[in-house]
């Protein structure tokens, strides 16, 4: 028995071994061939105007603005209504955007008359969560010109933008 095994080893490659090696070589060649494929074309760069414009409204009609988008809108749109929905303690203690209007989220539904329907309303909070909820509430009440500042006042202050007590 032992001798039969040694005889097979001396024979070298069996048909099964040849097929396995060939399959491996074909697989490796195919994989290496894919590595040499031309890279996909880079996406077109946005124009300066498109890059400067705030993000368009999402499906729910609420635009998602970065802090730089909001800063730009404050500078360009003197009619912009910045709604801060944090608590009074956060508003005064943690600083706020000059000219913003404080209506805490838990009071917003009772104080809707203070929020103009005919102006762009940008909602702000500490991190972007409550302002998103405020935008959803306002949208449900018929407001259409809404923006949520992503990242909230934390991101605003981290960007080094001016804020007041």
mmCIF file of C-alpha atoms in Angstrom, residues 30-156:
data_model
loop_
_atom_site.group_PDB
_atom_site.id
_atom_site.type_symbol
_atom_site.label_atom_id
_atom_site.label_comp_id
_atom_site.label_asym_id
_atom_site.label_seq_id
_atom_site.Cartn_x
_atom_site.Cartn_y
_atom_site.Cartn_z
ATOM 1 C CA UNK A 30 -9.088 37.569 -14.420
ATOM 2 C CA UNK A 31 -8.644 39.367 -11.110
ATOM 3 C CA UNK A 32 -5.432 41.021 -12.251
ATOM 4 C CA UNK A 33 -7.022 42.012 -15.538
ATOM 5 C CA UNK A 34 -9.775 43.836 -13.681
ATOM 6 C CA UNK A 35 -7.161 45.813 -11.766
ATOM 7 C CA UNK A 36 -5.871 47.285 -14.998
ATOM 8 C CA UNK A 37 -9.248 48.639 -16.073
ATOM 9 C CA UNK A 38 -9.541 52.349 -16.729
ATOM 10 C CA UNK A 39 -10.809 54.313 -13.713
ATOM 11 C CA UNK A 40 -14.281 55.779 -13.911
ATOM 12 C CA UNK A 41 -14.462 59.403 -14.922
ATOM 13 C CA UNK A 42 -14.384 61.788 -11.976
ATOM 14 C CA UNK A 43 -17.711 63.465 -11.243
ATOM 15 C CA UNK A 44 -18.054 66.945 -12.639
ATOM 16 C CA UNK A 45 -17.154 69.708 -10.221
ATOM 17 C CA UNK A 46 -20.063 71.985 -9.297
ATOM 18 C CA UNK A 47 -20.018 75.501 -10.649
ATOM 19 C CA UNK A 48 -19.190 78.316 -8.259
ATOM 20 C CA UNK A 49 -22.845 79.384 -8.197
ATOM 21 C CA UNK A 50 -24.069 75.882 -7.445
ATOM 22 C CA UNK A 51 -21.443 75.403 -4.753
ATOM 23 C CA UNK A 52 -22.426 78.680 -3.088
ATOM 24 C CA UNK A 53 -26.165 77.958 -3.062
ATOM 25 C CA UNK A 54 -27.639 76.257 0.009
ATOM 26 C CA UNK A 55 -28.913 72.717 -0.359
ATOM 27 C CA UNK A 56 -32.284 72.343 -2.027
ATOM 28 C CA UNK A 57 -35.237 71.235 0.075
ATOM 29 C CA UNK A 58 -35.412 67.535 0.820
ATOM 30 C CA UNK A 59 -38.457 65.400 0.106
ATOM 31 C CA UNK A 60 -40.367 66.859 3.076
ATOM 32 C CA UNK A 61 -39.857 70.408 1.812
ATOM 33 C CA UNK A 62 -37.174 71.212 4.388
ATOM 34 C CA UNK A 63 -33.765 72.319 3.140
ATOM 35 C CA UNK A 64 -30.739 71.043 5.046
ATOM 36 C CA UNK A 65 -28.257 73.902 5.441
ATOM 37 C CA UNK A 66 -24.701 73.734 6.675
ATOM 38 C CA UNK A 67 -23.515 76.443 9.031
ATOM 39 C CA UNK A 68 -21.788 78.168 6.110
ATOM 40 C CA UNK A 69 -25.066 78.063 4.148
ATOM 41 C CA UNK A 70 -26.863 79.797 7.011
ATOM 42 C CA UNK A 71 -24.102 82.375 7.448
ATOM 43 C CA UNK A 72 -24.304 83.174 3.739
ATOM 44 C CA UNK A 73 -28.090 83.499 3.882
ATOM 45 C CA UNK A 74 -27.914 85.796 6.922
ATOM 46 C CA UNK A 75 -25.534 88.053 4.991
ATOM 47 C CA UNK A 76 -27.616 88.033 1.782
ATOM 48 C CA UNK A 77 -31.255 87.787 2.903
ATOM 49 C CA UNK A 78 -32.204 90.518 5.361
ATOM 50 C CA UNK A 79 -35.714 89.019 5.504
ATOM 51 C CA UNK A 80 -34.471 85.654 6.810
ATOM 52 C CA UNK A 81 -36.128 84.561 10.077
ATOM 53 C CA UNK A 82 -33.696 82.601 12.250
ATOM 54 C CA UNK A 83 -35.684 80.547 14.757
ATOM 55 C CA UNK A 84 -33.749 79.201 17.751
ATOM 56 C CA UNK A 85 -35.687 76.374 19.424
ATOM 57 C CA UNK A 86 -33.357 75.726 22.366
ATOM 58 C CA UNK A 87 -34.237 76.392 25.997
ATOM 59 C CA UNK A 88 -33.872 79.951 27.352
ATOM 60 C CA UNK A 89 -30.886 78.759 29.426
ATOM 61 C CA UNK A 90 -29.121 77.404 26.337
ATOM 62 C CA UNK A 91 -29.960 80.531 24.345
ATOM 63 C CA UNK A 92 -28.398 82.925 26.856
ATOM 64 C CA UNK A 93 -25.762 80.689 28.439
ATOM 65 C CA UNK A 94 -24.354 78.998 25.334
ATOM 66 C CA UNK A 95 -24.573 82.000 22.999
ATOM 67 C CA UNK A 96 -26.888 82.479 20.033
ATOM 68 C CA UNK A 97 -26.877 83.943 16.538
ATOM 69 C CA UNK A 98 -27.429 87.695 16.650
ATOM 70 C CA UNK A 99 -30.949 88.579 15.534
ATOM 71 C CA UNK A 100 -32.324 85.072 16.068
ATOM 72 C CA UNK A 101 -35.737 84.596 17.664
ATOM 73 C CA UNK A 102 -36.051 82.296 20.677
ATOM 74 C CA UNK A 103 -39.113 80.053 20.750
ATOM 75 C CA UNK A 104 -38.313 76.847 22.643
ATOM 76 C CA UNK A 105 -39.442 73.703 20.852
ATOM 77 C CA UNK A 106 -41.900 72.810 23.619
ATOM 78 C CA UNK A 107 -43.640 76.188 23.106
ATOM 79 C CA UNK A 108 -43.511 76.354 19.320
ATOM 80 C CA UNK A 109 -46.982 75.004 18.561
ATOM 81 C CA UNK A 110 -48.587 77.537 20.930
ATOM 82 C CA UNK A 111 -46.510 80.411 19.494
ATOM 83 C CA UNK A 112 -46.867 79.756 15.747
ATOM 84 C CA UNK A 113 -48.240 83.271 15.204
ATOM 85 C CA UNK A 114 -44.746 84.610 15.975
ATOM 86 C CA UNK A 115 -43.226 82.701 13.049
ATOM 87 C CA UNK A 116 -43.892 84.351 9.665
ATOM 88 C CA UNK A 117 -45.282 82.036 6.979
ATOM 89 C CA UNK A 118 -44.214 84.284 4.098
ATOM 90 C CA UNK A 119 -40.485 84.402 4.933
ATOM 91 C CA UNK A 120 -37.653 81.897 4.809
ATOM 92 C CA UNK A 121 -37.359 80.311 8.267
ATOM 93 C CA UNK A 122 -34.064 78.749 9.345
ATOM 94 C CA UNK A 123 -34.377 76.585 12.458
ATOM 95 C CA UNK A 124 -31.443 76.294 14.859
ATOM 96 C CA UNK A 125 -30.838 74.306 18.048
ATOM 97 C CA UNK A 126 -27.823 72.892 19.876
ATOM 98 C CA UNK A 127 -26.990 69.986 17.546
ATOM 99 C CA UNK A 128 -29.582 69.869 14.750
ATOM 100 C CA UNK A 129 -32.045 67.411 16.301
ATOM 101 C CA UNK A 130 -34.639 69.759 17.829
ATOM 102 C CA UNK A 131 -34.403 72.125 14.876
ATOM 103 C CA UNK A 132 -35.269 69.184 12.622
ATOM 104 C CA UNK A 133 -38.302 68.474 14.810
ATOM 105 C CA UNK A 134 -39.274 72.155 14.642
ATOM 106 C CA UNK A 135 -39.049 72.090 10.837
ATOM 107 C CA UNK A 136 -41.254 68.990 10.734
ATOM 108 C CA UNK A 137 -43.840 70.664 12.973
ATOM 109 C CA UNK A 138 -43.808 73.861 10.907
ATOM 110 C CA UNK A 139 -44.101 71.909 7.653
ATOM 111 C CA UNK A 140 -47.116 70.047 9.066
ATOM 112 C CA UNK A 141 -48.682 73.433 9.862
ATOM 113 C CA UNK A 142 -48.280 74.640 6.278
ATOM 114 C CA UNK A 143 -44.932 76.430 6.327
ATOM 115 C CA UNK A 144 -43.069 75.919 3.066
ATOM 116 C CA UNK A 145 -39.893 78.030 3.270
ATOM 117 C CA UNK A 146 -37.981 76.007 5.829
ATOM 118 C CA UNK A 147 -34.349 75.149 6.460
ATOM 119 C CA UNK A 148 -32.723 73.091 9.196
ATOM 120 C CA UNK A 149 -29.186 74.106 10.153
ATOM 121 C CA UNK A 150 -27.220 70.871 10.403
ATOM 122 C CA UNK A 151 -24.932 70.504 13.384
ATOM 123 C CA UNK A 152 -26.645 73.261 15.362
ATOM 124 C CA UNK A 153 -24.912 75.903 17.434
ATOM 125 C CA UNK A 154 -22.139 73.441 18.263
ATOM 126 C CA UNK A 155 -21.144 73.400 14.582
ATOM 127 C CA UNK A 156 -21.704 77.173 14.261
#
